[in-house]
PDB file of C-alpha atoms and ligand atoms in Angstrom:
ATOM      1  CA  UNK A   1    -116.847-241.196  29.655  1.00 39.00           C
ATOM      2  CA  UNK A   2    -119.459-238.095  31.078  1.00 40.00           C
ATOM      3  CA  UNK A   3    -116.924-236.920  33.701  1.00 45.00           C
ATOM      4  CA  UNK A   4    -114.134-236.596  31.127  1.00 46.00           C
ATOM      5  CA  UNK A   5    -116.793-234.868  28.516  1.00 45.00           C
ATOM      6  CA  UNK A   6    -116.598-232.069  31.132  1.00 46.00           C
ATOM      7  CA  UNK A   7    -113.023-231.743  31.300  1.00 48.00           C
ATOM      8  CA  UNK A   8    -111.129-232.697  28.321  1.00 48.00           C
ATOM      9  CA  UNK A   9    -110.690-230.005  25.903  1.00 51.00           C
ATOM     10  CA  UNK A  10    -112.038-230.551  22.091  1.00 49.00           C
ATOM     11  CA  UNK A  11    -108.732-231.744  20.145  1.00 49.00           C
ATOM     12  CA  UNK A  12    -108.516-234.738  23.134  1.00 49.00           C
ATOM     13  CA  UNK A  13    -111.767-235.727  22.814  1.00 46.00           C
ATOM     14  CA  UNK A  14    -111.318-236.135  18.993  1.00 47.00           C
ATOM     15  CA  UNK A  15    -108.503-238.223  20.077  1.00 48.00           C
ATOM     16  CA  UNK A  16    -110.411-240.130  21.940  1.00 49.00           C
ATOM     17  CA  UNK A  17    -113.424-240.800  19.768  1.00 44.00           C
ATOM     18  CA  UNK A  18    -112.073-241.838  16.804  1.00 47.00           C
ATOM     19  CA  UNK A  19    -108.793-244.109  16.066  1.00 50.00           C
ATOM     20  CA  UNK A  20    -105.953-241.656  14.732  1.00 55.00           C
ATOM     21  CA  UNK A  21    -104.724-241.899  10.839  1.00 67.00           C
ATOM     22  CA  UNK A  22    -101.730-243.828  11.163  1.00 86.00           C
ATOM     23  CA  UNK A  23     -98.617-241.273  10.093  1.00 90.00           C
ATOM     24  CA  UNK A  24     -96.528-243.162   7.109  1.00 93.00           C
ATOM     25  CA  UNK A  25     -93.364-242.089   7.430  1.00 96.00           C
ATOM     26  CA  UNK A  26     -90.780-242.416   4.749  1.00 97.00           C
ATOM     27  CA  UNK A  27     -88.719-245.381   4.417  1.00 96.00           C
ATOM     28  CA  UNK A  28     -85.911-245.905   6.781  1.00 97.00           C
ATOM     29  CA  UNK A  29     -82.749-245.645   4.863  1.00 98.00           C
ATOM     30  CA  UNK A  30     -79.702-244.130   7.211  1.00 98.00           C
ATOM     31  CA  UNK A  31     -77.165-243.745   4.058  1.00 98.00           C
ATOM     32  CA  UNK A  32     -75.888-241.348   2.205  1.00 98.00           C
ATOM     33  CA  UNK A  33     -79.163-240.147   0.006  1.00 98.00           C
ATOM     34  CA  UNK A  34     -81.867-241.622   2.516  1.00 98.00           C
ATOM     35  CA  UNK A  35     -83.799-240.888   5.614  1.00 98.00           C
ATOM     36  CA  UNK A  36     -82.773-241.749   8.752  1.00 98.00           C
ATOM     37  CA  UNK A  37     -85.672-242.246  11.577  1.00 98.00           C
ATOM     38  CA  UNK A  38     -84.302-241.049  14.996  1.00 97.00           C
ATOM     39  CA  UNK A  39     -86.869-241.538  17.902  1.00 96.00           C
ATOM     40  CA  UNK A  40     -86.572-238.636  20.317  1.00 95.00           C
ATOM     41  CA  UNK A  41     -86.910-240.144  23.787  1.00 89.00           C
ATOM     42  CA  UNK A  42     -85.326-237.816  26.293  1.00 80.00           C
ATOM     43  CA  UNK A  43     -88.030-235.177  24.974  1.00 80.00           C
ATOM     44  CA  UNK A  44     -91.296-233.876  26.400  1.00 82.00           C
ATOM     45  CA  UNK A  45     -94.367-234.300  24.623  1.00 78.00           C
ATOM     46  CA  UNK A  46     -95.774-230.587  24.382  1.00 85.00           C
ATOM     47  CA  UNK A  47     -93.416-228.837  22.109  1.00 89.00           C
ATOM     48  CA  UNK A  48     -91.813-229.792  19.290  1.00 91.00           C
ATOM     49  CA  UNK A  49     -88.249-230.506  20.203  1.00 94.00           C
ATOM     50  CA  UNK A  50     -85.326-228.345  17.922  1.00 95.00           C
ATOM     51  CA  UNK A  51     -83.190-230.695  15.945  1.00 97.00           C
ATOM     52  CA  UNK A  52     -80.341-229.766  13.947  1.00 97.00           C
ATOM     53  CA  UNK A  53     -78.248-231.902  10.885  1.00 98.00           C
ATOM     54  CA  UNK A  54     -75.281-229.117   9.292  1.00 96.00           C
ATOM     55  CA  UNK A  55     -76.801-226.205  10.339  1.00 94.00           C
ATOM     56  CA  UNK A  56     -80.364-226.547   8.927  1.00 96.00           C
ATOM     57  CA  UNK A  57     -83.317-227.608  11.103  1.00 97.00           C
ATOM     58  CA  UNK A  58     -84.714-231.144  11.039  1.00 98.00           C
ATOM     59  CA  UNK A  59     -88.002-232.243  10.224  1.00 97.00           C
ATOM     60  CA  UNK A  60     -89.632-233.662  13.857  1.00 96.00           C
ATOM     61  CA  UNK A  61     -93.380-235.179  13.842  1.00 96.00           C
ATOM     62  CA  UNK A  62     -95.013-236.602  16.513  1.00 94.00           C
ATOM     63  CA  UNK A  63     -94.737-240.317  17.268  1.00 94.00           C
ATOM     64  CA  UNK A  64     -98.399-240.952  18.198  1.00 91.00           C
ATOM     65  CA  UNK A  65     -99.821-242.431  15.091  1.00 89.00           C
ATOM     66  CA  UNK A  66     -95.855-244.274  14.280  1.00 94.00           C
ATOM     67  CA  UNK A  67     -94.480-247.757  14.933  1.00 93.00           C
ATOM     68  CA  UNK A  68     -92.378-245.532  17.865  1.00 95.00           C
ATOM     69  CA  UNK A  69     -95.555-244.601  19.816  1.00 93.00           C
ATOM     70  CA  UNK A  70     -94.026-246.427  22.824  1.00 93.00           C
ATOM     71  CA  UNK A  71     -90.979-245.471  22.582  1.00 93.00           C
ATOM     72  CA  UNK A  72     -90.536-241.940  22.281  1.00 94.00           C
ATOM     73  CA  UNK A  73     -93.268-238.843  21.940  1.00 95.00           C
ATOM     74  CA  UNK A  74     -90.796-236.958  18.884  1.00 96.00           C
ATOM     75  CA  UNK A  75     -89.405-239.063  15.952  1.00 97.00           C
ATOM     76  CA  UNK A  76     -87.047-237.009  14.002  1.00 97.00           C
ATOM     77  CA  UNK A  77     -86.139-237.656  10.068  1.00 98.00           C
ATOM     78  CA  UNK A  78     -83.064-236.510   9.098  1.00 98.00           C
ATOM     79  CA  UNK A  79     -82.286-236.277   5.228  1.00 98.00           C
ATOM     80  CA  UNK A  80     -78.712-237.208   4.362  1.00 98.00           C
ATOM     81  CA  UNK A  81     -77.221-235.766   1.742  1.00 97.00           C
ATOM     82  CA  UNK A  82     -75.302-237.831  -1.002  1.00 95.00           C
ATOM     83  CA  UNK A  83     -71.768-236.567  -0.189  1.00 94.00           C
ATOM     84  CA  UNK A  84     -72.098-237.593   3.690  1.00 96.00           C
ATOM     85  CA  UNK A  85     -69.569-239.916   4.531  1.00 96.00           C
ATOM     86  CA  UNK A  86     -70.420-243.320   6.291  1.00 97.00           C
ATOM     87  CA  UNK A  87     -69.886-243.647   9.571  1.00 98.00           C
ATOM     88  CA  UNK A  88     -70.280-241.705  12.896  1.00 97.00           C
ATOM     89  CA  UNK A  89     -71.543-237.986  12.566  1.00 97.00           C
ATOM     90  CA  UNK A  90     -73.384-235.705  14.284  1.00 96.00           C
ATOM     91  CA  UNK A  91     -76.824-233.637  15.091  1.00 97.00           C
ATOM     92  CA  UNK A  92     -77.916-231.315  17.718  1.00 97.00           C
ATOM     93  CA  UNK A  93     -81.069-232.139  19.492  1.00 95.00           C
ATOM     94  CA  UNK A  94     -82.308-229.210  21.716  1.00 93.00           C
ATOM     95  CA  UNK A  95     -78.497-228.249  21.625  1.00 92.00           C
ATOM     96  CA  UNK A  96     -77.259-231.592  22.638  1.00 93.00           C
ATOM     97  CA  UNK A  97     -74.733-233.042  20.495  1.00 96.00           C
ATOM     98  CA  UNK A  98     -75.990-236.705  19.653  1.00 95.00           C
ATOM     99  CA  UNK A  99     -74.096-239.450  17.568  1.00 96.00           C
ATOM    100  CA  UNK A 100     -75.890-241.341  14.517  1.00 97.00           C
ATOM    101  CA  UNK A 101     -74.204-243.883  12.275  1.00 97.00           C
ATOM    102  CA  UNK A 102     -74.594-243.536   8.527  1.00 98.00           C
ATOM    103  CA  UNK A 103     -73.723-246.847   6.770  1.00 98.00           C
ATOM    104  CA  UNK A 104     -72.507-247.380   3.616  1.00 97.00           C
ATOM    105  CA  UNK A 105     -74.446-247.407   0.257  1.00 97.00           C
ATOM    106  CA  UNK A 106     -72.971-247.852  -3.211  1.00 93.00           C
ATOM    107  CA  UNK A 107     -75.083-246.176  -6.322  1.00 95.00           C
ATOM    108  CA  UNK A 108     -74.572-247.456 -10.337  1.00 93.00           C
ATOM    109  CA  UNK A 109     -72.653-246.086 -12.237  1.00 91.00           C
ATOM    110  CA  UNK A 110     -73.456-244.907 -15.930  1.00 87.00           C
ATOM    111  CA  UNK A 111     -71.850-242.743 -18.859  1.00 86.00           C
ATOM    112  CA  UNK A 112     -73.436-240.204 -21.154  1.00 80.00           C
ATOM    113  CA  UNK A 113     -72.381-239.311 -24.401  1.00 82.00           C
ATOM    114  CA  UNK A 114     -73.871-235.064 -25.121  1.00 74.00           C
ATOM    115  CA  UNK A 115     -73.088-234.106 -28.399  1.00 75.00           C
ATOM    116  CA  UNK A 116     -74.334-230.044 -27.688  1.00 69.00           C
ATOM    117  CA  UNK A 117     -70.861-229.365 -26.237  1.00 66.00           C
ATOM    118  CA  UNK A 118     -72.087-225.771 -24.936  1.00 65.00           C
ATOM    119  CA  UNK A 119     -73.720-228.158 -22.161  1.00 62.00           C
ATOM    120  CA  UNK A 120     -70.643-229.630 -21.322  1.00 66.00           C
ATOM    121  CA  UNK A 121     -68.257-226.597 -21.685  1.00 77.00           C
ATOM    122  CA  UNK A 122     -70.702-223.450 -21.068  1.00 84.00           C
ATOM    123  CA  UNK A 123     -69.192-220.268 -21.980  1.00 89.00           C
ATOM    124  CA  UNK A 124     -67.974-217.663 -19.296  1.00 90.00           C
ATOM    125  CA  UNK A 125     -71.527-215.776 -20.325  1.00 90.00           C
ATOM    126  CA  UNK A 126     -73.210-218.845 -19.310  1.00 90.00           C
ATOM    127  CA  UNK A 127     -71.241-219.686 -16.373  1.00 92.00           C
ATOM    128  CA  UNK A 128     -72.652-216.375 -14.923  1.00 92.00           C
ATOM    129  CA  UNK A 129     -76.232-217.275 -15.714  1.00 92.00           C
ATOM    130  CA  UNK A 130     -75.589-220.790 -14.775  1.00 93.00           C
ATOM    131  CA  UNK A 131     -74.291-218.975 -10.797  1.00 93.00           C
ATOM    132  CA  UNK A 132     -76.827-216.750 -10.706  1.00 93.00           C
ATOM    133  CA  UNK A 133     -79.583-219.633 -11.017  1.00 94.00           C
ATOM    134  CA  UNK A 134     -77.664-221.784  -8.319  1.00 94.00           C
ATOM    135  CA  UNK A 135     -78.229-218.841  -5.785  1.00 93.00           C
ATOM    136  CA  UNK A 136     -81.782-219.109  -6.773  1.00 92.00           C
ATOM    137  CA  UNK A 137     -82.989-222.646  -7.012  1.00 93.00           C
ATOM    138  CA  UNK A 138     -80.383-223.670  -3.492  1.00 92.00           C
ATOM    139  CA  UNK A 139     -82.226-220.750  -1.614  1.00 93.00           C
ATOM    140  CA  UNK A 140     -85.812-222.397  -2.677  1.00 92.00           C
ATOM    141  CA  UNK A 141     -84.462-225.744  -1.817  1.00 92.00           C
ATOM    142  CA  UNK A 142     -83.725-224.615   1.325  1.00 90.00           C
ATOM    143  CA  UNK A 143     -87.222-223.251   2.501  1.00 90.00           C
ATOM    144  CA  UNK A 144     -88.483-224.276   5.830  1.00 91.00           C
ATOM    145  CA  UNK A 145     -92.101-223.613   6.865  1.00 91.00           C
ATOM    146  CA  UNK A 146     -93.944-224.502   9.691  1.00 89.00           C
ATOM    147  CA  UNK A 147     -96.453-227.251   9.522  1.00 81.00           C
ATOM    148  CA  UNK A 148     -99.511-228.642  11.416  1.00 74.00           C
ATOM    149  CA  UNK A 149     -99.830-231.138   9.370  1.00 89.00           C
ATOM    150  CA  UNK A 150     -96.070-232.993   8.260  1.00 94.00           C
ATOM    151  CA  UNK A 151     -96.023-234.094   4.889  1.00 96.00           C
ATOM    152  CA  UNK A 152     -93.967-238.032   4.992  1.00 96.00           C
ATOM    153  CA  UNK A 153     -95.523-239.441   1.795  1.00 96.00           C
ATOM    154  CA  UNK A 154     -95.807-238.595  -1.889  1.00 98.00           C
ATOM    155  CA  UNK A 155     -97.308-239.490  -4.767  1.00 97.00           C
ATOM    156  CA  UNK A 156     -96.265-240.303  -8.027  1.00 97.00           C
ATOM    157  CA  UNK A 157     -95.878-237.051  -9.803  1.00 98.00           C
ATOM    158  CA  UNK A 158     -96.492-238.066 -13.221  1.00 97.00           C
ATOM    159  CA  UNK A 159     -97.241-241.423 -15.193  1.00 94.00           C
ATOM    160  CA  UNK A 160     -94.214-243.089 -16.554  1.00 95.00           C
ATOM    161  CA  UNK A 161     -91.481-245.800 -15.922  1.00 96.00           C
ATOM    162  CA  UNK A 162     -88.611-244.337 -14.354  1.00 95.00           C
ATOM    163  CA  UNK A 163     -85.925-243.830 -16.461  1.00 93.00           C
ATOM    164  CA  UNK A 164     -82.714-242.726 -14.134  1.00 92.00           C
ATOM    165  CA  UNK A 165     -82.589-243.875 -10.522  1.00 95.00           C
ATOM    166  CA  UNK A 166     -81.722-241.213  -7.664  1.00 97.00           C
ATOM    167  CA  UNK A 167     -77.827-241.711  -6.847  1.00 96.00           C
ATOM    168  CA  UNK A 168     -76.156-243.169 -10.288  1.00 95.00           C
ATOM    169  CA  UNK A 169     -73.017-241.615 -10.466  1.00 92.00           C
ATOM    170  CA  UNK A 170     -72.936-240.199 -13.702  1.00 85.00           C
ATOM    171  CA  UNK A 171     -69.779-239.051 -16.253  1.00 85.00           C
ATOM    172  CA  UNK A 172     -70.773-236.865 -19.224  1.00 80.00           C
ATOM    173  CA  UNK A 173     -68.274-237.231 -22.223  1.00 83.00           C
ATOM    174  CA  UNK A 174     -65.790-238.619 -19.371  1.00 84.00           C
ATOM    175  CA  UNK A 175     -65.851-236.255 -17.205  1.00 85.00           C
ATOM    176  CA  UNK A 176     -67.261-236.745 -13.676  1.00 86.00           C
ATOM    177  CA  UNK A 177     -70.614-235.240 -13.118  1.00 84.00           C
ATOM    178  CA  UNK A 178     -72.508-234.897  -9.736  1.00 86.00           C
ATOM    179  CA  UNK A 179     -74.998-238.249  -8.776  1.00 93.00           C
ATOM    180  CA  UNK A 180     -78.155-237.783  -9.736  1.00 93.00           C
ATOM    181  CA  UNK A 181     -79.937-236.017  -7.102  1.00 95.00           C
ATOM    182  CA  UNK A 182     -83.127-236.499  -8.346  1.00 97.00           C
ATOM    183  CA  UNK A 183     -85.291-239.630  -9.783  1.00 97.00           C
ATOM    184  CA  UNK A 184     -85.981-239.269 -13.557  1.00 97.00           C
ATOM    185  CA  UNK A 185     -89.742-240.628 -14.916  1.00 97.00           C
ATOM    186  CA  UNK A 186     -90.274-240.853 -18.856  1.00 97.00           C
ATOM    187  CA  UNK A 187     -93.228-239.610 -20.510  1.00 97.00           C
ATOM    188  CA  UNK A 188     -94.571-238.235 -23.549  1.00 97.00           C
ATOM    189  CA  UNK A 189     -94.303-234.497 -23.740  1.00 97.00           C
ATOM    190  CA  UNK A 190     -97.143-232.980 -22.505  1.00 98.00           C
ATOM    191  CA  UNK A 191     -97.635-235.474 -19.887  1.00 98.00           C
ATOM    192  CA  UNK A 192     -99.296-233.526 -16.681  1.00 98.00           C
ATOM    193  CA  UNK A 193     -97.247-233.327 -13.467  1.00 98.00           C
ATOM    194  CA  UNK A 194     -99.176-233.358 -10.455  1.00 98.00           C
ATOM    195  CA  UNK A 195     -98.145-232.484  -6.572  1.00 98.00           C
ATOM    196  CA  UNK A 196     -97.438-235.465  -4.991  1.00 98.00           C
ATOM    197  CA  UNK A 197     -98.816-233.431  -1.394  1.00 97.00           C
ATOM    198  CA  UNK A 198    -100.082-230.095  -0.134  1.00 97.00           C
ATOM    199  CA  UNK A 199     -97.175-227.666  -0.827  1.00 97.00           C
ATOM    200  CA  UNK A 200     -96.620-224.154  -1.801  1.00 97.00           C
ATOM    201  CA  UNK A 201     -95.056-223.055  -5.046  1.00 98.00           C
ATOM    202  CA  UNK A 202     -91.935-221.372  -3.712  1.00 97.00           C
ATOM    203  CA  UNK A 203     -89.233-221.301  -7.028  1.00 96.00           C
ATOM    204  CA  UNK A 204     -90.635-221.359 -10.940  1.00 97.00           C
ATOM    205  CA  UNK A 205     -87.553-220.713 -13.663  1.00 96.00           C
ATOM    206  CA  UNK A 206     -86.239-221.052 -17.084  1.00 96.00           C
ATOM    207  CA  UNK A 207     -83.045-222.621 -16.164  1.00 94.00           C
ATOM    208  CA  UNK A 208     -79.929-223.432 -17.789  1.00 92.00           C
ATOM    209  CA  UNK A 209     -79.197-227.287 -16.762  1.00 90.00           C
ATOM    210  CA  UNK A 210     -82.728-227.770 -15.408  1.00 94.00           C
ATOM    211  CA  UNK A 211     -84.935-226.171 -17.778  1.00 96.00           C
ATOM    212  CA  UNK A 212     -88.251-224.951 -17.114  1.00 98.00           C
ATOM    213  CA  UNK A 213     -88.613-225.836 -13.250  1.00 98.00           C
ATOM    214  CA  UNK A 214     -90.868-225.960 -10.429  1.00 98.00           C
ATOM    215  CA  UNK A 215     -90.297-226.282  -6.843  1.00 97.00           C
ATOM    216  CA  UNK A 216     -92.535-226.815  -4.187  1.00 98.00           C
ATOM    217  CA  UNK A 217     -92.165-226.414  -0.362  1.00 97.00           C
ATOM    218  CA  UNK A 218     -94.277-229.106   1.878  1.00 97.00           C
ATOM    219  CA  UNK A 219     -92.801-227.750   4.778  1.00 96.00           C
ATOM    220  CA  UNK A 220     -90.815-228.920   7.699  1.00 97.00           C
ATOM    221  CA  UNK A 221     -87.962-228.891   5.602  1.00 97.00           C
ATOM    222  CA  UNK A 222     -89.550-231.094   2.732  1.00 98.00           C
ATOM    223  CA  UNK A 223     -88.948-229.734  -0.703  1.00 97.00           C
ATOM    224  CA  UNK A 224     -89.335-230.748  -4.301  1.00 98.00           C
ATOM    225  CA  UNK A 225     -88.347-229.893  -7.649  1.00 98.00           C
ATOM    226  CA  UNK A 226     -89.852-230.607 -10.960  1.00 98.00           C
ATOM    227  CA  UNK A 227     -87.155-230.227 -13.556  1.00 98.00           C
ATOM    228  CA  UNK A 228     -87.166-230.459 -17.800  1.00 97.00           C
ATOM    229  CA  UNK A 229     -91.042-229.191 -18.242  1.00 98.00           C
ATOM    230  CA  UNK A 230     -92.477-228.198 -21.423  1.00 98.00           C
ATOM    231  CA  UNK A 231     -95.209-225.488 -19.632  1.00 98.00           C
ATOM    232  CA  UNK A 232     -95.359-224.172 -15.959  1.00 98.00           C
ATOM    233  CA  UNK A 233     -99.053-223.924 -14.889  1.00 98.00           C
ATOM    234  CA  UNK A 234     -98.498-221.905 -11.525  1.00 98.00           C
ATOM    235  CA  UNK A 235     -96.740-218.766 -10.164  1.00 98.00           C
ATOM    236  CA  UNK A 236     -94.937-218.658  -7.233  1.00 97.00           C
ATOM    237  CA  UNK A 237     -97.139-218.460  -3.959  1.00 97.00           C
ATOM    238  CA  UNK A 238     -99.419-220.796  -5.250  1.00 98.00           C
ATOM    239  CA  UNK A 239    -100.768-223.190  -2.953  1.00 97.00           C
ATOM    240  CA  UNK A 240    -101.348-227.085  -4.063  1.00 98.00           C
ATOM    241  CA  UNK A 241    -103.102-229.971  -3.261  1.00 97.00           C
ATOM    242  CA  UNK A 242    -102.365-233.383  -4.050  1.00 97.00           C
ATOM    243  CA  UNK A 243    -103.015-234.047  -7.444  1.00 98.00           C
ATOM    244  CA  UNK A 244    -103.179-229.813  -8.789  1.00 98.00           C
ATOM    245  CA  UNK A 245    -101.511-229.846 -12.140  1.00 98.00           C
ATOM    246  CA  UNK A 246     -98.415-227.736 -12.201  1.00 98.00           C
ATOM    247  CA  UNK A 247     -97.302-227.980 -15.603  1.00 98.00           C
ATOM    248  CA  UNK A 248     -96.343-230.729 -18.177  1.00 98.00           C
ATOM    249  CA  UNK A 249     -93.822-233.136 -19.331  1.00 98.00           C
ATOM    250  CA  UNK A 250     -91.044-231.614 -21.656  1.00 98.00           C
ATOM    251  CA  UNK A 251     -87.423-231.756 -22.525  1.00 97.00           C
ATOM    252  CA  UNK A 252     -86.210-228.217 -21.838  1.00 95.00           C
ATOM    253  CA  UNK A 253     -82.610-227.387 -20.070  1.00 94.00           C
ATOM    254  CA  UNK A 254     -79.714-230.088 -20.381  1.00 86.00           C
ATOM    255  CA  UNK A 255     -82.013-232.931 -21.477  1.00 87.00           C
ATOM    256  CA  UNK A 256     -81.737-235.415 -23.918  1.00 84.00           C
ATOM    257  CA  UNK A 257     -85.720-236.593 -24.596  1.00 93.00           C
ATOM    258  CA  UNK A 258     -88.967-235.882 -22.845  1.00 97.00           C
ATOM    259  CA  UNK A 259     -88.700-237.060 -18.902  1.00 97.00           C
ATOM    260  CA  UNK A 260     -89.591-235.509 -15.715  1.00 98.00           C
ATOM    261  CA  UNK A 261     -86.429-234.972 -13.265  1.00 97.00           C
ATOM    262  CA  UNK A 262     -87.995-235.033  -9.572  1.00 98.00           C
ATOM    263  CA  UNK A 263     -85.835-234.044  -6.741  1.00 98.00           C
ATOM    264  CA  UNK A 264     -86.648-234.272  -3.380  1.00 98.00           C
ATOM    265  CA  UNK A 265     -85.272-232.417  -0.438  1.00 98.00           C
ATOM    266  CA  UNK A 266     -85.184-233.195   3.358  1.00 98.00           C
ATOM    267  CA  UNK A 267     -83.512-230.334   5.472  1.00 98.00           C
ATOM    268  CA  UNK A 268     -81.853-229.492   2.394  1.00 97.00           C
ATOM    269  CA  UNK A 269     -80.199-233.059   1.831  1.00 98.00           C
ATOM    270  CA  UNK A 270     -81.102-234.516  -1.457  1.00 98.00           C
ATOM    271  CA  UNK A 271     -82.946-237.922  -0.652  1.00 98.00           C
ATOM    272  CA  UNK A 272     -84.020-240.807  -2.926  1.00 98.00           C
ATOM    273  CA  UNK A 273     -88.035-239.516  -3.466  1.00 98.00           C
ATOM    274  CA  UNK A 274     -88.888-243.256  -3.580  1.00 97.00           C
ATOM    275  CA  UNK A 275     -88.513-243.565   0.264  1.00 97.00           C
ATOM    276  CA  UNK A 276     -91.653-241.086   0.036  1.00 98.00           C
ATOM    277  CA  UNK A 277     -93.574-243.267  -2.317  1.00 95.00           C
ATOM    278  CA  UNK A 278     -95.942-246.325  -1.352  1.00 82.00           C
ATOM    279  CA  UNK A 279     -94.912-249.782  -2.329  1.00 64.00           C
ATOM    280  CA  UNK A 280     -91.560-247.933  -3.935  1.00 53.00           C
ATOM    281  CA  UNK A 281     -89.247-248.552  -1.000  1.00 43.00           C
ATOM    282  CA  UNK A 282     -85.837-250.001  -1.949  1.00 41.00           C
TER     283      UNK A 282
HETATM  284 ZN1  LIG B 301     -82.826-236.420 -13.872  1.00 72.13          ZN
END
C-alpha cells in the first residue's frame, strides 16, 4: 500500500480508501416513454463516449458503481419518446450506427369534458401566444449541460397521491389530444414544490396551457418541468439543491383543479418520472 500511496494520484487514492457509493440508475424500461440501459462495451474507459439518438446527445454514465461494472466501462441511458414505434431503431455511438430494440407498451385511455371552450378551441390570438410559448418551452426542455455528478434518481417533488399517470391517452371533449407527457400529483393549493435533485432553473413563465411553470436542468440532458403552479419562487439561473422550494401547487393554465403536472425529459424525450424514483418502478 505504501508504494501505491506514492504513485497514485489523489482521486484514485480516494477510490481505494472508501467503497464508492452505488449509482442508482433509472429503471430499465425499453418501451416508448421509458429509459433504456445500453452498456457500451466497445468504448474506452478514459473519455465519456459520444452517444446520439434522434439528433440529441444521450446521457452516458460510468458503469463502475452500477450493475454493469463487469460488462462495460460506460452505460448509455436513452430516453425513448412516447411517439416511438416499437421495433428496431438506430442510435449513434461514437459515430457508429447501433441497432436497439424497443418493446411495445399500451398506456391507458381517458376521456375528459372541459367547460371552458376557449381552452379546447383557442382563438387565433391565443394560437399565436401558444406557438411563441411552445418554442420557449421546447428549447428549455432540450437543455444540455455537462455534469460531473450525473443525476439518475429523483425525489418526489411534492406530497400527494398520483392523480393521472404518465402516458395516458387523452381525449378532451372527444377530440384526441397528445398522450399525457407527465405525472400528475394532487395536492392542495399552496403545497410546496421541491427540487427533486440538484439543478439549475432554465425557464419560468405563465403559459396558456401549462400555467405558471418552472423548468430545471439537471445536466447531461435530464430536465424536469413543473406546471399549473400557484406561485414561483425561483428565477432563471438559480442553482437549486435537492429539497429547495421552487414554488407552490396551484391550478394556473389548463387545469381542472390544484395539482402538480411533473414532466421529466431525457435527451428531449418525455419519459415516465416514476422510473427515476425509489420504490416507484412499475
Ligand atoms: Zn398532467
